[in-house]
GROMACS .gro file of C-alpha atoms in nm:
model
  374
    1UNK     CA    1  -1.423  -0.656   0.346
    2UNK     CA    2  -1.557  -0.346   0.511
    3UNK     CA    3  -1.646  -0.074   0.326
    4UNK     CA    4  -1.489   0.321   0.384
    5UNK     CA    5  -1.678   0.574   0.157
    6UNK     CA    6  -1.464   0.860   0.072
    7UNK     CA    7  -1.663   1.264   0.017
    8UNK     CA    8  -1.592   1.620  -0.003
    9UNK     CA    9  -1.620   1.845   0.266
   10UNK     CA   10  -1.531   2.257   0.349
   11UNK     CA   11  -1.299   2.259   0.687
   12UNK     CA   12  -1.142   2.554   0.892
   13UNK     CA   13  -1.120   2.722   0.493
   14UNK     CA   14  -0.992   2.438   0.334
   15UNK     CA   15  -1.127   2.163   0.114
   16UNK     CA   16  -1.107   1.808   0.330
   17UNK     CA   17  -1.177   1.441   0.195
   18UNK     CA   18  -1.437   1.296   0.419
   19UNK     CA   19  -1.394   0.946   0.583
   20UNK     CA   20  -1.706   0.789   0.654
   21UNK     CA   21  -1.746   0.404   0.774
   22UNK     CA   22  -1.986   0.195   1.008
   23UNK     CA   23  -1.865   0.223   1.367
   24UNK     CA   24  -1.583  -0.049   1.444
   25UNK     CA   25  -1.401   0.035   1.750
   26UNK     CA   26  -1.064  -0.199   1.623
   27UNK     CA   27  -1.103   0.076   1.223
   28UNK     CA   28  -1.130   0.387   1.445
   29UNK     CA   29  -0.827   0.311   1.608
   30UNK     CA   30  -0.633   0.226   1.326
   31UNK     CA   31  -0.791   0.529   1.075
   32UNK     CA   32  -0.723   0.751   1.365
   33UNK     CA   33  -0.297   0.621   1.374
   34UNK     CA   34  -0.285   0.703   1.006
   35UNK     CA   35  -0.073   1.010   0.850
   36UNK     CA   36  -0.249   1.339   0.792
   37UNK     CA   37  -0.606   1.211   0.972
   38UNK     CA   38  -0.781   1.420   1.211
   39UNK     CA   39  -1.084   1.390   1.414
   40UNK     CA   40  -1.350   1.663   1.320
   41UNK     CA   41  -1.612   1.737   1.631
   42UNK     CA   42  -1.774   1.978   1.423
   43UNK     CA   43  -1.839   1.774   1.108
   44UNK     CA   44  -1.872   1.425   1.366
   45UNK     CA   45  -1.638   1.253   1.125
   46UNK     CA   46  -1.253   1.161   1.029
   47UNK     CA   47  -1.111   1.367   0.738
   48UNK     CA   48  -0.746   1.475   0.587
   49UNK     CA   49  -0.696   1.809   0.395
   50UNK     CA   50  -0.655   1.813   0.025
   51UNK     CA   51  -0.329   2.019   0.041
   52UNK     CA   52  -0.130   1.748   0.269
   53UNK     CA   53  -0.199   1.414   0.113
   54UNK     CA   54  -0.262   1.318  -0.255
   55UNK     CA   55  -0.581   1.115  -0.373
   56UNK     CA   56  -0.359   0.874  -0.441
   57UNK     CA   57  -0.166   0.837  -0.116
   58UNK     CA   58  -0.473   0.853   0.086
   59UNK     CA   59  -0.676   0.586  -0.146
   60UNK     CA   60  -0.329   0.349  -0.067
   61UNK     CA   61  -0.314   0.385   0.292
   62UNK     CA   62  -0.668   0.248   0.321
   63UNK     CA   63  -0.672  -0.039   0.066
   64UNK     CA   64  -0.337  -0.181   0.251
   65UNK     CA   65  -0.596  -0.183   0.566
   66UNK     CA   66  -0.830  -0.418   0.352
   67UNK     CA   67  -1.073  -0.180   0.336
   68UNK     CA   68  -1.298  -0.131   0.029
   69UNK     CA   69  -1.315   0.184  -0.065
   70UNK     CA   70  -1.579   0.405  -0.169
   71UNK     CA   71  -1.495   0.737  -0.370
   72UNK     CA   72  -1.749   0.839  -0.606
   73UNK     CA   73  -1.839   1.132  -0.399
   74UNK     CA   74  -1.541   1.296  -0.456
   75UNK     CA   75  -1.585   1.609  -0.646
   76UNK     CA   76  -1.360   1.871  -0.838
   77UNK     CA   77  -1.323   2.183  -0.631
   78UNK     CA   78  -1.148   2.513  -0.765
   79UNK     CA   79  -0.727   2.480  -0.705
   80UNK     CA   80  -0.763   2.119  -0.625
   81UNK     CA   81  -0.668   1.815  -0.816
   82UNK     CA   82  -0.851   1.537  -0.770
   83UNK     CA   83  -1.078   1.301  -0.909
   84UNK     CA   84  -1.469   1.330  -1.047
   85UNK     CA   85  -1.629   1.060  -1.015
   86UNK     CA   86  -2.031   0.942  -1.129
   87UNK     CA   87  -2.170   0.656  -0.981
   88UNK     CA   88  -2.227   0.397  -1.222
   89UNK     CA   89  -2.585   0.381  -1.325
   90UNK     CA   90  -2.632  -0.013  -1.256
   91UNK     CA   91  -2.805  -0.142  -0.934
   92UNK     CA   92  -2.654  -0.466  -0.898
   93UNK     CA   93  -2.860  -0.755  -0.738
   94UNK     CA   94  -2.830  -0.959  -0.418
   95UNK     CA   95  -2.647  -1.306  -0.531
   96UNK     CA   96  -2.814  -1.565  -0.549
   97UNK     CA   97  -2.738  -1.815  -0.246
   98UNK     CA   98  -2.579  -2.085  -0.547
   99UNK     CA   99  -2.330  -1.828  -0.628
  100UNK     CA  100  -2.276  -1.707  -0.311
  101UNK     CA  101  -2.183  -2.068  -0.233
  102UNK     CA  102  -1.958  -2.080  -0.550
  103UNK     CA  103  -1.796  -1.759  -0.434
  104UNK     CA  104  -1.689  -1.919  -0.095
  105UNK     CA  105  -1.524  -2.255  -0.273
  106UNK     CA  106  -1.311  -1.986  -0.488
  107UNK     CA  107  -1.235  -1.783  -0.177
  108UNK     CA  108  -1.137  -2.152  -0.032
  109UNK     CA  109  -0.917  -2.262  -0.342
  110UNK     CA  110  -0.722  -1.954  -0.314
  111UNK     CA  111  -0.670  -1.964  -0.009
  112UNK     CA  112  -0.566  -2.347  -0.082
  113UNK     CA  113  -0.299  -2.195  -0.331
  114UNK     CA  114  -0.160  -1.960  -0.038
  115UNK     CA  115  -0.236  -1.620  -0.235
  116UNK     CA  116  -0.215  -1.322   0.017
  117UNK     CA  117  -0.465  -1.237   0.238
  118UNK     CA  118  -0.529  -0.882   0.089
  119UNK     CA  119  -0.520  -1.068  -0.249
  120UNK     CA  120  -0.785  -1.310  -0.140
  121UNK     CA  121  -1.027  -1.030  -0.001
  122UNK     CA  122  -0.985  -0.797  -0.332
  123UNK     CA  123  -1.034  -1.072  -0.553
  124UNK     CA  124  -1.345  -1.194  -0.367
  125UNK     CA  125  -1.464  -0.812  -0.366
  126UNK     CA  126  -1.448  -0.747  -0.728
  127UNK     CA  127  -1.546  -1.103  -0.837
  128UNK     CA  128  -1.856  -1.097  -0.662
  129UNK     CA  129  -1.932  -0.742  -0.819
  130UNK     CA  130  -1.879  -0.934  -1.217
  131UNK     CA  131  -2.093  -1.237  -1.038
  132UNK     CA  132  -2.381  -0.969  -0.990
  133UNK     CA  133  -2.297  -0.754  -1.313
  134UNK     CA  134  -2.341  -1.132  -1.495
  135UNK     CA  135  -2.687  -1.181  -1.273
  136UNK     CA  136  -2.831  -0.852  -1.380
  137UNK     CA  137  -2.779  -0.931  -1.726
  138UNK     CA  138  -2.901  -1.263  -1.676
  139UNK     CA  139  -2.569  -1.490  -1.853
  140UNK     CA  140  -2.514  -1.791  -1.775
  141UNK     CA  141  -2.191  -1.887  -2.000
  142UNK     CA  142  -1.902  -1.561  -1.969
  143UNK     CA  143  -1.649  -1.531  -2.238
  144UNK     CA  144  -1.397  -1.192  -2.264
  145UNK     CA  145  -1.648  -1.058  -2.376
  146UNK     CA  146  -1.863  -1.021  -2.098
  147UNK     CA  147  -1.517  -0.939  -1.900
  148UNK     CA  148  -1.502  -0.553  -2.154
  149UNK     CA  149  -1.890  -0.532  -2.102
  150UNK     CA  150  -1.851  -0.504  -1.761
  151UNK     CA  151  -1.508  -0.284  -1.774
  152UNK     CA  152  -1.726  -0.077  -1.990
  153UNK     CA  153  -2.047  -0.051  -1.828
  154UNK     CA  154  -1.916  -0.061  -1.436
  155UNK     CA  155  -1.565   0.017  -1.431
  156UNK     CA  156  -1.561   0.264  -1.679
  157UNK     CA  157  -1.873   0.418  -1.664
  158UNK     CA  158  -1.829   0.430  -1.271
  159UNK     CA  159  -1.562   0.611  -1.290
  160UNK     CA  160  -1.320   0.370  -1.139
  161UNK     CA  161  -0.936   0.421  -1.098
  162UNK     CA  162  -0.694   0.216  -1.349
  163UNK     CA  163  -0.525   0.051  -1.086
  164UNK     CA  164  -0.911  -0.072  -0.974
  165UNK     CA  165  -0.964  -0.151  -1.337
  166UNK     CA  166  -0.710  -0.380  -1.331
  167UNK     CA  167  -0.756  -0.555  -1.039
  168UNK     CA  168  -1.095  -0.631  -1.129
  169UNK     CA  169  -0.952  -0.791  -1.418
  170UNK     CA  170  -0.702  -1.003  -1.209
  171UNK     CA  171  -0.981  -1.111  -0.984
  172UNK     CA  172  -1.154  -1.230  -1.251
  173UNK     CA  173  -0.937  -1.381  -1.483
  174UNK     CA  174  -0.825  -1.613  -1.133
  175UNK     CA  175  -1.228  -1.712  -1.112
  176UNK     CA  176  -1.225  -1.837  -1.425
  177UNK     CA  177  -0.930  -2.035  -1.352
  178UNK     CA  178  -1.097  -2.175  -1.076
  179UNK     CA  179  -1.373  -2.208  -1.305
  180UNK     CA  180  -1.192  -2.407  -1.539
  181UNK     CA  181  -1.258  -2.179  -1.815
  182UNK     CA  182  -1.063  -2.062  -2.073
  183UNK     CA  183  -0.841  -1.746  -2.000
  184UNK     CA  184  -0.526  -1.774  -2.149
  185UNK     CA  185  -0.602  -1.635  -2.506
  186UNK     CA  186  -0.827  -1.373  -2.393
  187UNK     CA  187  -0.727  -1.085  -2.561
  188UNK     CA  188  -0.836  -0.820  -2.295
  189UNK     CA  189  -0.673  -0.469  -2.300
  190UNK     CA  190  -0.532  -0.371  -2.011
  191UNK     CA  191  -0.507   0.014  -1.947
  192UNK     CA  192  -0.177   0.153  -1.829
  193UNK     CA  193  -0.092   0.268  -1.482
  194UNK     CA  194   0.026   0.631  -1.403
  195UNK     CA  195   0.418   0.593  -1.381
  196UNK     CA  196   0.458   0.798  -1.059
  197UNK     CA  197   0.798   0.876  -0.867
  198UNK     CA  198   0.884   0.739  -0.518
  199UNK     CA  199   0.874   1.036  -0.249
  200UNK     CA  200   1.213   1.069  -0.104
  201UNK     CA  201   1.369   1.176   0.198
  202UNK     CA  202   1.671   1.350   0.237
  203UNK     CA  203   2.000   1.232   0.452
  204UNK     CA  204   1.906   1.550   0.660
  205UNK     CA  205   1.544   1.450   0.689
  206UNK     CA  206   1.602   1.088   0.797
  207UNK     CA  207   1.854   1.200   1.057
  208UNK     CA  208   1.649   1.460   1.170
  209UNK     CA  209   1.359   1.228   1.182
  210UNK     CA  210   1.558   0.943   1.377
  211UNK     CA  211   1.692   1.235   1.618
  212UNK     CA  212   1.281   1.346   1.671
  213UNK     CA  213   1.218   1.018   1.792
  214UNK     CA  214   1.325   0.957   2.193
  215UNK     CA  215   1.131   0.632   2.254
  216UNK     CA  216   1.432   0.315   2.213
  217UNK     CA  217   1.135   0.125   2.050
  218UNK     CA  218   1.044   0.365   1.786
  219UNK     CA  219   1.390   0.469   1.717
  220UNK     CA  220   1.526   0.122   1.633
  221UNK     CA  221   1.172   0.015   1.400
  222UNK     CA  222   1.263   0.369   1.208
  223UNK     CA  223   1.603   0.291   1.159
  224UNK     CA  224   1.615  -0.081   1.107
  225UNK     CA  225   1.333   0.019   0.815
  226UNK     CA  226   1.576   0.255   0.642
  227UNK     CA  227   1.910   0.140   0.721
  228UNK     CA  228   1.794  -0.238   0.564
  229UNK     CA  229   1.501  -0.111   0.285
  230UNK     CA  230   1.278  -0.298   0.448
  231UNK     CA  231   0.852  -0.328   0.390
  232UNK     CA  232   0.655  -0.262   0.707
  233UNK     CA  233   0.528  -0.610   0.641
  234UNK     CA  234   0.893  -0.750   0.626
  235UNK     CA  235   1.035  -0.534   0.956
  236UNK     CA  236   0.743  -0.649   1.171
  237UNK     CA  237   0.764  -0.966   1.089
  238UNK     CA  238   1.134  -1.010   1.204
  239UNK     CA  239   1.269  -1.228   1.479
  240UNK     CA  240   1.566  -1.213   1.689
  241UNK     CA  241   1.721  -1.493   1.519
  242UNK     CA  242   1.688  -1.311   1.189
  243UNK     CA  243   1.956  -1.096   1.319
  244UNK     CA  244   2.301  -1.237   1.193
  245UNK     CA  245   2.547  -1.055   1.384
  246UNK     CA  246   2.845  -1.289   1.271
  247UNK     CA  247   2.800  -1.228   0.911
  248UNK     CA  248   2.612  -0.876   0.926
  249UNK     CA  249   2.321  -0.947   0.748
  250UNK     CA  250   1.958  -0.973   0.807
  251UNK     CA  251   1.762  -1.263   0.686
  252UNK     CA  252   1.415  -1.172   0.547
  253UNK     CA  253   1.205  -1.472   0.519
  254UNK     CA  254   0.878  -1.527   0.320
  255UNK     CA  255   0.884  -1.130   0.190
  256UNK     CA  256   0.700  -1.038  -0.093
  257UNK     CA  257   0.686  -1.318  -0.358
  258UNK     CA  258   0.734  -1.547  -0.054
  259UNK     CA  259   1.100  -1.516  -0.155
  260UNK     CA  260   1.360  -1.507   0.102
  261UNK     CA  261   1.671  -1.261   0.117
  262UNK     CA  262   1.969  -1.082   0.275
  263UNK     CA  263   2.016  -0.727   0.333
  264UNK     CA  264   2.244  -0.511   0.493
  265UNK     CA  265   2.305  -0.509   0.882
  266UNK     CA  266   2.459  -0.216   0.971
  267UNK     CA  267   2.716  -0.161   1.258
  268UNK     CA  268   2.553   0.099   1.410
  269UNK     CA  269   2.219  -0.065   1.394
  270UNK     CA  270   2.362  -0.348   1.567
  271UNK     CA  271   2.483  -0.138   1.881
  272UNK     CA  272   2.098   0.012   1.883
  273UNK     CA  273   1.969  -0.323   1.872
  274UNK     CA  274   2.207  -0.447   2.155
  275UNK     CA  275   2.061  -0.184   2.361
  276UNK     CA  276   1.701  -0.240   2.234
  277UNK     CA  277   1.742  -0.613   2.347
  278UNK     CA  278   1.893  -0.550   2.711
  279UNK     CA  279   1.543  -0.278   2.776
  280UNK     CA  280   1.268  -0.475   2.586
  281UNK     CA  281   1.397  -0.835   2.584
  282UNK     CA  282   1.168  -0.950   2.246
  283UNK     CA  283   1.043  -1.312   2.291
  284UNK     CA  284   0.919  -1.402   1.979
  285UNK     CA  285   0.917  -1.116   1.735
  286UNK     CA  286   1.159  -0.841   1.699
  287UNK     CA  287   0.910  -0.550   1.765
  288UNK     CA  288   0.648  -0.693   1.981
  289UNK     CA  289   0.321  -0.512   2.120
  290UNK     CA  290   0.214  -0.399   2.481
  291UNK     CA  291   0.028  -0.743   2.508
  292UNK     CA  292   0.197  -0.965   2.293
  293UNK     CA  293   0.193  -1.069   1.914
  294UNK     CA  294   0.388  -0.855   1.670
  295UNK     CA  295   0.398  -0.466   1.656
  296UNK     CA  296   0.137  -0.290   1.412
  297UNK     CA  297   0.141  -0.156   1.091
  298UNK     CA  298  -0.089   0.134   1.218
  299UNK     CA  299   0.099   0.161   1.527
  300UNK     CA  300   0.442   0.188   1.331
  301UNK     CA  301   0.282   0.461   1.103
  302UNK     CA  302   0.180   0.643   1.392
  303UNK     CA  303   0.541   0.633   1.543
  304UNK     CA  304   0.661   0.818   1.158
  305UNK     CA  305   0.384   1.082   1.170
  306UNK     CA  306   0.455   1.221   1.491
  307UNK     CA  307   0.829   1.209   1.465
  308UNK     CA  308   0.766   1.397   1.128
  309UNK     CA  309   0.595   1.622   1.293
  310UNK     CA  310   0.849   1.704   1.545
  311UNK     CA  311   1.086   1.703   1.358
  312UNK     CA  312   0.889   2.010   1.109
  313UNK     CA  313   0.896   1.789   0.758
  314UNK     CA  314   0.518   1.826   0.572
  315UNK     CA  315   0.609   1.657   0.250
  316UNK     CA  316   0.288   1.513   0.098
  317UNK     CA  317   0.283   1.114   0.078
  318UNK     CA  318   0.527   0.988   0.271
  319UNK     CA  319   0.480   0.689   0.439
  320UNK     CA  320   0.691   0.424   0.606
  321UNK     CA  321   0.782   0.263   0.227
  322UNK     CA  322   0.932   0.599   0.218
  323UNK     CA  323   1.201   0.488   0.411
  324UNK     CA  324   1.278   0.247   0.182
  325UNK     CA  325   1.249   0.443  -0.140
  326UNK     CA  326   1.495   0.687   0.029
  327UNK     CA  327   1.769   0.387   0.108
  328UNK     CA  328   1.722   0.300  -0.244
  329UNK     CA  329   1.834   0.623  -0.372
  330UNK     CA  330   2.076   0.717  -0.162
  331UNK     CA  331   2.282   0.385  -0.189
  332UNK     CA  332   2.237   0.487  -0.563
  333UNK     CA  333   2.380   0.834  -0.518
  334UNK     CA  334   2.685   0.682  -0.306
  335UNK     CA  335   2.758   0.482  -0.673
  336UNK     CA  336   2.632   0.133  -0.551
  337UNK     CA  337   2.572  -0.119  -0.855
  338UNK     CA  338   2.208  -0.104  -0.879
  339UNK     CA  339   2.219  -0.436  -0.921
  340UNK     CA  340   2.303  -0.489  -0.556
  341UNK     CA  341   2.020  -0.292  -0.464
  342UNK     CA  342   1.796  -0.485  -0.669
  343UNK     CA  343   1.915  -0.793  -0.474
  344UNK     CA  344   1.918  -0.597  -0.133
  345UNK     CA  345   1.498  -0.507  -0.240
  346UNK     CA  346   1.421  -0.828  -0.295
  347UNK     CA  347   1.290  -0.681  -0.643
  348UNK     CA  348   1.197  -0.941  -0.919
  349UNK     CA  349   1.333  -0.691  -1.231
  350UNK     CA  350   1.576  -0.453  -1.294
  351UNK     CA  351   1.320  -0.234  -1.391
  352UNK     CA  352   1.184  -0.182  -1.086
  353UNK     CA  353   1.481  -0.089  -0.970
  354UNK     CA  354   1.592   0.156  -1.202
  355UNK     CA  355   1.310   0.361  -1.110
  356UNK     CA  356   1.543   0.555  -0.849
  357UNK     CA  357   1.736   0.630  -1.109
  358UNK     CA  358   1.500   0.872  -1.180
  359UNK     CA  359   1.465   1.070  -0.855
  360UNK     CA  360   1.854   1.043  -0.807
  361UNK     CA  361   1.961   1.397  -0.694
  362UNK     CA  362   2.279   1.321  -0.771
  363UNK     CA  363   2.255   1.159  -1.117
  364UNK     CA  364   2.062   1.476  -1.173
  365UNK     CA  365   2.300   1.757  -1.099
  366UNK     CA  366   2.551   1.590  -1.273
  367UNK     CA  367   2.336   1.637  -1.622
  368UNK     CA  368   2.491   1.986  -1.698
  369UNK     CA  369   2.202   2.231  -1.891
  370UNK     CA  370   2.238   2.312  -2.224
  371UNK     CA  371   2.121   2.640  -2.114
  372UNK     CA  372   2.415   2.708  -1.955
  373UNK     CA  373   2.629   2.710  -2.307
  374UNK     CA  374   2.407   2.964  -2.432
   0.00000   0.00000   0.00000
């Protein structure tokens, strides 16, 4: 899992995160296609303002890459949000070469049980970290409680995100599974996650977006992605035969859960894909690249910037799941059961769902203020 290390810099006036990395021609490419990243010649390094992309946003973009990611050099500036964060004061040790060994048969059995790839490579990452922690500390026999020792004395003290917190504690609860060891009455607290809105587009903003973008290709990926609520993961992995023109649906196979589904083909989408097919003539995927194989992520969230750009929209964090959130909310706002949208997300709960409830413009305008009876 390569490692991206995440400081502060002063840029042009502003305040800039700092992207540093060991030189990888394939990661320079693909930080270099992301939203809101620039290429500094004076500073010799990759970097994104503060004022155009959220902590948050930015820390997302590179974990979905696989990449391991460094921020406690991050530090609170005047006017800006973000995160402070101390290095935790433990030097871990090499592994020995017996658990290293161990490590690989656990990457192996997971791999056996068909967990994701980016599951397998976090889960390896933050095991081996406890593996070390346990080293140090010389224990041979871990219980829960050696699980909140080193919440408390890594995670915590660290300065670690929640969302990190708990996948450390994912990664190793599965070890000891592998391990054979007793996890199911572990008591361990989990902390909560910050409940944070989807960003949404407007109907203006997606048409003004799809209307930015002249290139057939790039037009039908940005429209098939909204017009269906699709994951990146999901549109790329398409195939013409996916298509069901006869019954106006889309078949998504093996998406998230490894659950297949249905979702909406639309008419118009079909007439842009007719076209798409007589120029490109896809073989085996739907969007395929210059030399073969499926599109790319990075290349896809390339295609977005840029037609954000010329088409003049700056809103902070939004990314190709954008799309999705904003097909979500406006089949909401057009009074479809949200029940149907559930099924058309391929989401497991209601509840996930009903978050669009919340960013619902027109759910919201309908709430008159009590202000107004004053």
């Amino acid at each position: 899992m390569q490692k991206i290390t995440l400081s502060t810099i002063a840029h042009k006036g502003k305040i800039a995160y700092r992207l540093h990395f060991a030189y990888n021609d394939a990661l320079k490419e693909v930080i270099k296609s992301l939203p809101y990243i620039h290429w500094s010649a004076t500073h010799k390094c990759f970097y994104a303002f503060y004022d155009t992309i959220p902590f948050k946003a930015l820390y997302k973009q590179l974990r979905d890459l696989n990449l391991f990611v460094n921020y406690s050099q991050l530090q609170k500036t005047r006017g800006v949000t973000t995160y402070v964060k101390t290095p935790s004061p433990l030097k871990l040790p090499q592994l020995a070469e017996s658990t290293q060994r161990d490590l690989s048969r656990f990457v192996r059995w997971m791999q056996e049980k068909r967990l994701a790839v980016s599951t397998v490579n976090t889960y390896h990452a933050v095991t081996s970290l406890f593996l070390q922690y346990l080293q140090l500390k010389q224990v041979a026999n871990p219980d829960a409680l050696w699980i909140q020792r080193f919440n408390h004395d890594y995670i915590l003290k660290g300065g670690h995100s929640v969302s990190y917190q708990n996948q450390c504690i994912n990664g190793i609860k599965k070890y000891f599974a592998f391990k054979n060891l007793e996890v199911e009455n572990m008591k361990i607290e989990r902390p909560r996650k910050e409940k944070r809105l989807p960003v949404v587009l407007s109907k203006e903003e997606i048409k003004s977006i799809f209307e930015a973008t002249h290139n057939l290709k790039h037009r039908t990926l940005l429209s098939l992605i909204y017009s269906a609520g699709l994951r990146i993961g999901e549109a790329l992995a398409l195939r013409p035969q996916n298509i069901d023109r006869h019954r106006m649906l889309i078949h998504i196979k093996m998406a998230k859960g490894k659950k297949d589904r249905y979702t909406l083909l639309s008419p118009n989408i079909l007439q842009l894909l007719e076209t798409y097919y007589r120029v490109y003539k896809p073989k085996t995927y739907l969007f395929e690249g210059q030399e073969g194989g499926a599109y790319t992520s990075s290349s896809a969230q390339q295609v977005l910037k840029k037609a954000m750009r010329k088409a003049g929209i700056f809103k902070q964090g939004i990314t190709l799941h954008s799309l999705r959130h904003s097909f979500a909310t406006h089949l909401l706002e057009s009074g479809t059961d949200i029940r149907y949208i559930q099924s058309l997300l391929g989401h497991n709960s209601p509840n996930t769902t009903m978050i669009y409830t919340h960013v619902s413009e027109k759910s919201l305008k309908n709430i008159k203020n009590p202000f107004d009876d004053l």
